[in-house]
């Protein structure tokens, strides 16, 4: 007999994460079911993703939304999963434990990546795809197991995971991401993202990432970088260039970089203004090909990563006081991958819709797209169109 749950389609979730791909990663991740269950691996994975679409709802209510949206090939609408069959929370927890973390990590690895076509406004500069890297922390439930696994700041009640994301400027989609315990450094997490960099990329980093080892790791991939240098770097000019920038070694015996300094003034509304000097280092050494006047705007574009985190932490997660559901480290990691995957699905929807309407993706509201994604799950029976 046909298992209805195995044939379900859930709008934008199955547009970005096709059922065949979900089956593949669950098999590769060791979650292939040995017998029919109330919550098979495929449905459990979609349910875990949906937890972030409706963060404030119970397992049962989220199941009902998935059940209401079930549609099946061949027009077999009578096979729809009845909402009254919503499983108990304990059943969902056991199904999540059987699924594990690896299938979601594999799904992210297969679906994350640049989305912008060549004509996307703001996504490219002088032949380079613009990207940004930044980090943040997320609270998780304060259980003994979570605190032992993740730790956290001494002035906070809850343990935290530290997350670093590599995103595409223009679409704000995730190219790659890495997370671990709170005491893991952002630079170490960024090192893990090295395979996501490519020779056609120009990546903007904030001050916390500037360092010789990370600079060498990223530029070894062929990618170019712009990093903000802190006061700890003694950048002694080697050659002053025609545009006022100069070359220097990032540290003694370190890589040669181009240094660009400028001052940002803030209008206080009075006669005086206050200024902040910004020091950037870049691997783009040629002032003729890469004019100095463009760099303040390029560095400012790093805020795309901040906007991404705002969408993840406020729109999807539900605000600064909201934590994950999971009481154990393995399920926290599963939830973290699901959060990133849910964000990617909404970004995919935004990029498709913007391309269809020939709009800058920045003009498409994340909140509107998220609400559309929610509606698509329980209203759309076939592949979802932007």
PDB file of N, CA, C and O in Angstrom, residues 8-46:
ATOM      1  N   UNK A   8       4.439  13.240   0.151  1.00  0.00           N
ATOM      2  CA  UNK A   8       4.003  14.592   0.466  1.00  0.00           C
ATOM      3  C   UNK A   8       4.860  15.647  -0.246  1.00  0.00           C
ATOM      4  O   UNK A   8       6.034  15.462  -0.466  1.00  0.00           O
ATOM      5  N   UNK A   9       4.229  16.770  -0.576  1.00  0.00           N
ATOM      6  CA  UNK A   9       4.915  17.923  -1.120  1.00  0.00           C
ATOM      7  C   UNK A   9       4.579  19.127  -0.259  1.00  0.00           C
ATOM      8  O   UNK A   9       3.419  19.341   0.060  1.00  0.00           O
ATOM      9  N   UNK A  10       5.600  19.904   0.122  1.00  0.00           N
ATOM     10  CA  UNK A  10       5.379  20.985   1.068  1.00  0.00           C
ATOM     11  C   UNK A  10       5.856  22.321   0.519  1.00  0.00           C
ATOM     12  O   UNK A  10       6.657  23.020   1.122  1.00  0.00           O
ATOM     13  N   UNK A  11       5.358  22.682  -0.658  1.00  0.00           N
ATOM     14  CA  UNK A  11       5.586  24.010  -1.197  1.00  0.00           C
ATOM     15  C   UNK A  11       7.053  24.372  -1.302  1.00  0.00           C
ATOM     16  O   UNK A  11       7.856  23.676  -1.916  1.00  0.00           O
ATOM     17  N   UNK A  12       7.420  25.509  -0.684  1.00  0.00           N
ATOM     18  CA  UNK A  12       8.769  26.037  -0.853  1.00  0.00           C
ATOM     19  C   UNK A  12       9.829  25.106  -0.277  1.00  0.00           C
ATOM     20  O   UNK A  12      10.970  25.093  -0.734  1.00  0.00           O
ATOM     21  N   UNK A  13       9.500  24.294   0.724  1.00  0.00           N
ATOM     22  CA  UNK A  13      10.487  23.367   1.270  1.00  0.00           C
ATOM     23  C   UNK A  13      10.919  22.349   0.231  1.00  0.00           C
ATOM     24  O   UNK A  13      12.111  22.045   0.092  1.00  0.00           O
ATOM     25  N   UNK A  14       9.955  21.790  -0.507  1.00  0.00           N
ATOM     26  CA  UNK A  14      10.325  20.795  -1.507  1.00  0.00           C
ATOM     27  C   UNK A  14      10.797  21.447  -2.801  1.00  0.00           C
ATOM     28  O   UNK A  14      11.372  20.760  -3.649  1.00  0.00           O
ATOM     29  N   UNK A  15      10.573  22.755  -2.967  1.00  0.00           N
ATOM     30  CA  UNK A  15      11.169  23.438  -4.118  1.00  0.00           C
ATOM     31  C   UNK A  15      12.678  23.519  -3.942  1.00  0.00           C
ATOM     32  O   UNK A  15      13.444  23.255  -4.875  1.00  0.00           O
ATOM     33  N   UNK A  16      13.124  23.893  -2.754  1.00  0.00           N
ATOM     34  CA  UNK A  16      14.550  24.028  -2.498  1.00  0.00           C
ATOM     35  C   UNK A  16      15.185  22.684  -2.144  1.00  0.00           C
ATOM     36  O   UNK A  16      16.328  22.418  -2.539  1.00  0.00           O
ATOM     37  N   UNK A  17      14.456  21.850  -1.423  1.00  0.00           N
ATOM     38  CA  UNK A  17      14.988  20.563  -0.962  1.00  0.00           C
ATOM     39  C   UNK A  17      14.107  19.451  -1.522  1.00  0.00           C
ATOM     40  O   UNK A  17      13.162  18.997  -0.883  1.00  0.00           O
ATOM     41  N   UNK A  18      14.419  19.041  -2.741  1.00  0.00           N
ATOM     42  CA  UNK A  18      13.604  18.048  -3.430  1.00  0.00           C
ATOM     43  C   UNK A  18      13.586  16.729  -2.663  1.00  0.00           C
ATOM     44  O   UNK A  18      14.567  16.359  -2.004  1.00  0.00           O
ATOM     45  N   UNK A  19      12.463  16.026  -2.763  1.00  0.00           N
ATOM     46  CA  UNK A  19      12.288  14.787  -2.005  1.00  0.00           C
ATOM     47  C   UNK A  19      13.374  13.765  -2.329  1.00  0.00           C
ATOM     48  O   UNK A  19      13.869  13.065  -1.434  1.00  0.00           O
ATOM     49  N   UNK A  20      13.772  13.665  -3.599  1.00  0.00           N
ATOM     50  CA  UNK A  20      14.823  12.704  -3.968  1.00  0.00           C
ATOM     51  C   UNK A  20      16.138  13.044  -3.287  1.00  0.00           C
ATOM     52  O   UNK A  20      16.882  12.148  -2.853  1.00  0.00           O
ATOM     53  N   UNK A  21      16.446  14.345  -3.195  1.00  0.00           N
ATOM     54  CA  UNK A  21      17.671  14.759  -2.526  1.00  0.00           C
ATOM     55  C   UNK A  21      17.585  14.481  -1.026  1.00  0.00           C
ATOM     56  O   UNK A  21      18.561  14.029  -0.417  1.00  0.00           O
ATOM     57  N   UNK A  22      16.429  14.728  -0.425  1.00  0.00           N
ATOM     58  CA  UNK A  22      16.243  14.434   0.995  1.00  0.00           C
ATOM     59  C   UNK A  22      16.424  12.936   1.251  1.00  0.00           C
ATOM     60  O   UNK A  22      17.078  12.537   2.225  1.00  0.00           O
ATOM     61  N   UNK A  23      15.879  12.098   0.380  1.00  0.00           N
ATOM     62  CA  UNK A  23      16.068  10.651   0.527  1.00  0.00           C
ATOM     63  C   UNK A  23      17.546  10.282   0.434  1.00  0.00           C
ATOM     64  O   UNK A  23      18.048   9.427   1.185  1.00  0.00           O
ATOM     65  N   UNK A  24      18.272  10.927  -0.491  1.00  0.00           N
ATOM     66  CA  UNK A  24      19.688  10.617  -0.674  1.00  0.00           C
ATOM     67  C   UNK A  24      20.487  10.967   0.579  1.00  0.00           C
ATOM     68  O   UNK A  24      21.299  10.154   1.055  1.00  0.00           O
ATOM     69  N   UNK A  25      20.273  12.165   1.138  1.00  0.00           N
ATOM     70  CA  UNK A  25      21.073  12.565   2.299  1.00  0.00           C
ATOM     71  C   UNK A  25      20.694  11.781   3.546  1.00  0.00           C
ATOM     72  O   UNK A  25      21.554  11.521   4.405  1.00  0.00           O
ATOM     73  N   UNK A  26      19.432  11.372   3.664  1.00  0.00           N
ATOM     74  CA  UNK A  26      19.077  10.558   4.823  1.00  0.00           C
ATOM     75  C   UNK A  26      19.735   9.184   4.731  1.00  0.00           C
ATOM     76  O   UNK A  26      20.168   8.618   5.747  1.00  0.00           O
ATOM     77  N   UNK A  27      19.846   8.658   3.517  1.00  0.00           N
ATOM     78  CA  UNK A  27      20.536   7.383   3.337  1.00  0.00           C
ATOM     79  C   UNK A  27      22.031   7.524   3.610  1.00  0.00           C
ATOM     80  O   UNK A  27      22.627   6.740   4.358  1.00  0.00           O
ATOM     81  N   UNK A  28      22.643   8.539   3.013  1.00  0.00           N
ATOM     82  CA  UNK A  28      24.075   8.764   3.219  1.00  0.00           C
ATOM     83  C   UNK A  28      24.388   9.087   4.673  1.00  0.00           C
ATOM     84  O   UNK A  28      25.461   8.741   5.172  1.00  0.00           O
ATOM     85  N   UNK A  29      23.448   9.745   5.357  1.00  0.00           N
ATOM     86  CA  UNK A  29      23.662  10.116   6.744  1.00  0.00           C
ATOM     87  C   UNK A  29      23.335   9.022   7.731  1.00  0.00           C
ATOM     88  O   UNK A  29      23.375   9.247   8.947  1.00  0.00           O
ATOM     89  N   UNK A  30      22.966   7.845   7.226  1.00  0.00           N
ATOM     90  CA  UNK A  30      22.722   6.703   8.098  1.00  0.00           C
ATOM     91  C   UNK A  30      21.353   6.659   8.717  1.00  0.00           C
ATOM     92  O   UNK A  30      21.133   5.938   9.699  1.00  0.00           O
ATOM     93  N   UNK A  31      20.397   7.409   8.138  1.00  0.00           N
ATOM     94  CA  UNK A  31      19.053   7.448   8.730  1.00  0.00           C
ATOM     95  C   UNK A  31      18.048   6.633   7.924  1.00  0.00           C
ATOM     96  O   UNK A  31      16.842   6.814   8.075  1.00  0.00           O
ATOM     97  N   UNK A  32      18.527   5.750   7.049  1.00  0.00           N
ATOM     98  CA  UNK A  32      17.615   4.919   6.270  1.00  0.00           C
ATOM     99  C   UNK A  32      16.805   4.022   7.201  1.00  0.00           C
ATOM    100  O   UNK A  32      17.355   3.269   7.998  1.00  0.00           O
ATOM    101  N   UNK A  33      15.492   4.120   7.089  1.00  0.00           N
ATOM    102  CA  UNK A  33      14.640   3.371   8.009  1.00  0.00           C
ATOM    103  C   UNK A  33      14.611   1.884   7.648  1.00  0.00           C
ATOM    104  O   UNK A  33      14.638   1.512   6.481  1.00  0.00           O
ATOM    105  N   UNK A  34      14.589   1.056   8.641  1.00  0.00           N
ATOM    106  CA  UNK A  34      14.554  -0.384   8.433  1.00  0.00           C
ATOM    107  C   UNK A  34      13.131  -0.916   8.318  1.00  0.00           C
ATOM    108  O   UNK A  34      12.914  -2.010   7.850  1.00  0.00           O
ATOM    109  N   UNK A  35      12.161  -0.151   8.758  1.00  0.00           N
ATOM    110  CA  UNK A  35      10.768  -0.563   8.641  1.00  0.00           C
ATOM    111  C   UNK A  35       9.890   0.682   8.592  1.00  0.00           C
ATOM    112  O   UNK A  35      10.332   1.784   8.873  1.00  0.00           O
ATOM    113  N   UNK A  36       8.658   0.506   8.194  1.00  0.00           N
ATOM    114  CA  UNK A  36       7.732   1.628   8.133  1.00  0.00           C
ATOM    115  C   UNK A  36       7.481   2.190   9.525  1.00  0.00           C
ATOM    116  O   UNK A  36       7.247   1.452  10.475  1.00  0.00           O
ATOM    117  N   UNK A  37       7.530   3.495   9.628  1.00  0.00           N
ATOM    118  CA  UNK A  37       7.287   4.148  10.899  1.00  0.00           C
ATOM    119  C   UNK A  37       6.256   5.251  10.708  1.00  0.00           C
ATOM    120  O   UNK A  37       5.998   5.704   9.599  1.00  0.00           O
ATOM    121  N   UNK A  38       5.692   5.678  11.815  1.00  0.00           N
ATOM    122  CA  UNK A  38       4.758   6.793  11.774  1.00  0.00           C
ATOM    123  C   UNK A  38       5.422   8.039  11.208  1.00  0.00           C
ATOM    124  O   UNK A  38       4.820   8.800  10.462  1.00  0.00           O
ATOM    125  N   UNK A  39       6.693   8.235  11.549  1.00  0.00           N
ATOM    126  CA  UNK A  39       7.461   9.365  11.049  1.00  0.00           C
ATOM    127  C   UNK A  39       8.696   8.847  10.311  1.00  0.00           C
ATOM    128  O   UNK A  39       9.764   8.685  10.897  1.00  0.00           O
ATOM    129  N   UNK A  40       8.583   8.550   9.018  1.00  0.00           N
ATOM    130  CA  UNK A  40       9.744   8.087   8.256  1.00  0.00           C
ATOM    131  C   UNK A  40      10.788   9.199   8.160  1.00  0.00           C
ATOM    132  O   UNK A  40      10.513  10.377   8.431  1.00  0.00           O
ATOM    133  N   UNK A  41      12.004   8.822   7.758  1.00  0.00           N
ATOM    134  CA  UNK A  41      13.124   9.757   7.776  1.00  0.00           C
ATOM    135  C   UNK A  41      12.852  11.003   6.950  1.00  0.00           C
ATOM    136  O   UNK A  41      13.152  12.124   7.372  1.00  0.00           O
ATOM    137  N   UNK A  42      12.274  10.835   5.745  1.00  0.00           N
ATOM    138  CA  UNK A  42      12.016  11.990   4.892  1.00  0.00           C
ATOM    139  C   UNK A  42      11.079  12.970   5.572  1.00  0.00           C
ATOM    140  O   UNK A  42      11.353  14.178   5.644  1.00  0.00           O
ATOM    141  N   UNK A  43       9.983  12.469   6.083  1.00  0.00           N
ATOM    142  CA  UNK A  43       8.996  13.348   6.710  1.00  0.00           C
ATOM    143  C   UNK A  43       9.573  13.994   7.975  1.00  0.00           C
ATOM    144  O   UNK A  43       9.300  15.162   8.269  1.00  0.00           O
ATOM    145  N   UNK A  44      10.379  13.244   8.715  1.00  0.00           N
ATOM    146  CA  UNK A  44      11.000  13.807   9.919  1.00  0.00           C
ATOM    147  C   UNK A  44      11.907  14.975   9.557  1.00  0.00           C
ATOM    148  O   UNK A  44      11.910  16.010  10.230  1.00  0.00           O
ATOM    149  N   UNK A  45      12.676  14.845   8.480  1.00  0.00           N
ATOM    150  CA  UNK A  45      13.558  15.932   8.087  1.00  0.00           C
ATOM    151  C   UNK A  45      12.757  17.171   7.711  1.00  0.00           C
ATOM    152  O   UNK A  45      13.092  18.286   8.139  1.00  0.00           O
ATOM    153  N   UNK A  46      11.704  17.003   6.924  1.00  0.00           N
ATOM    154  CA  UNK A  46      10.864  18.162   6.582  1.00  0.00           C
ATOM    155  C   UNK A  46      10.223  18.760   7.835  1.00  0.00           C
ATOM    156  O   UNK A  46      10.069  19.979   7.952  1.00  0.00           O
TER     157      UNK A  46
END
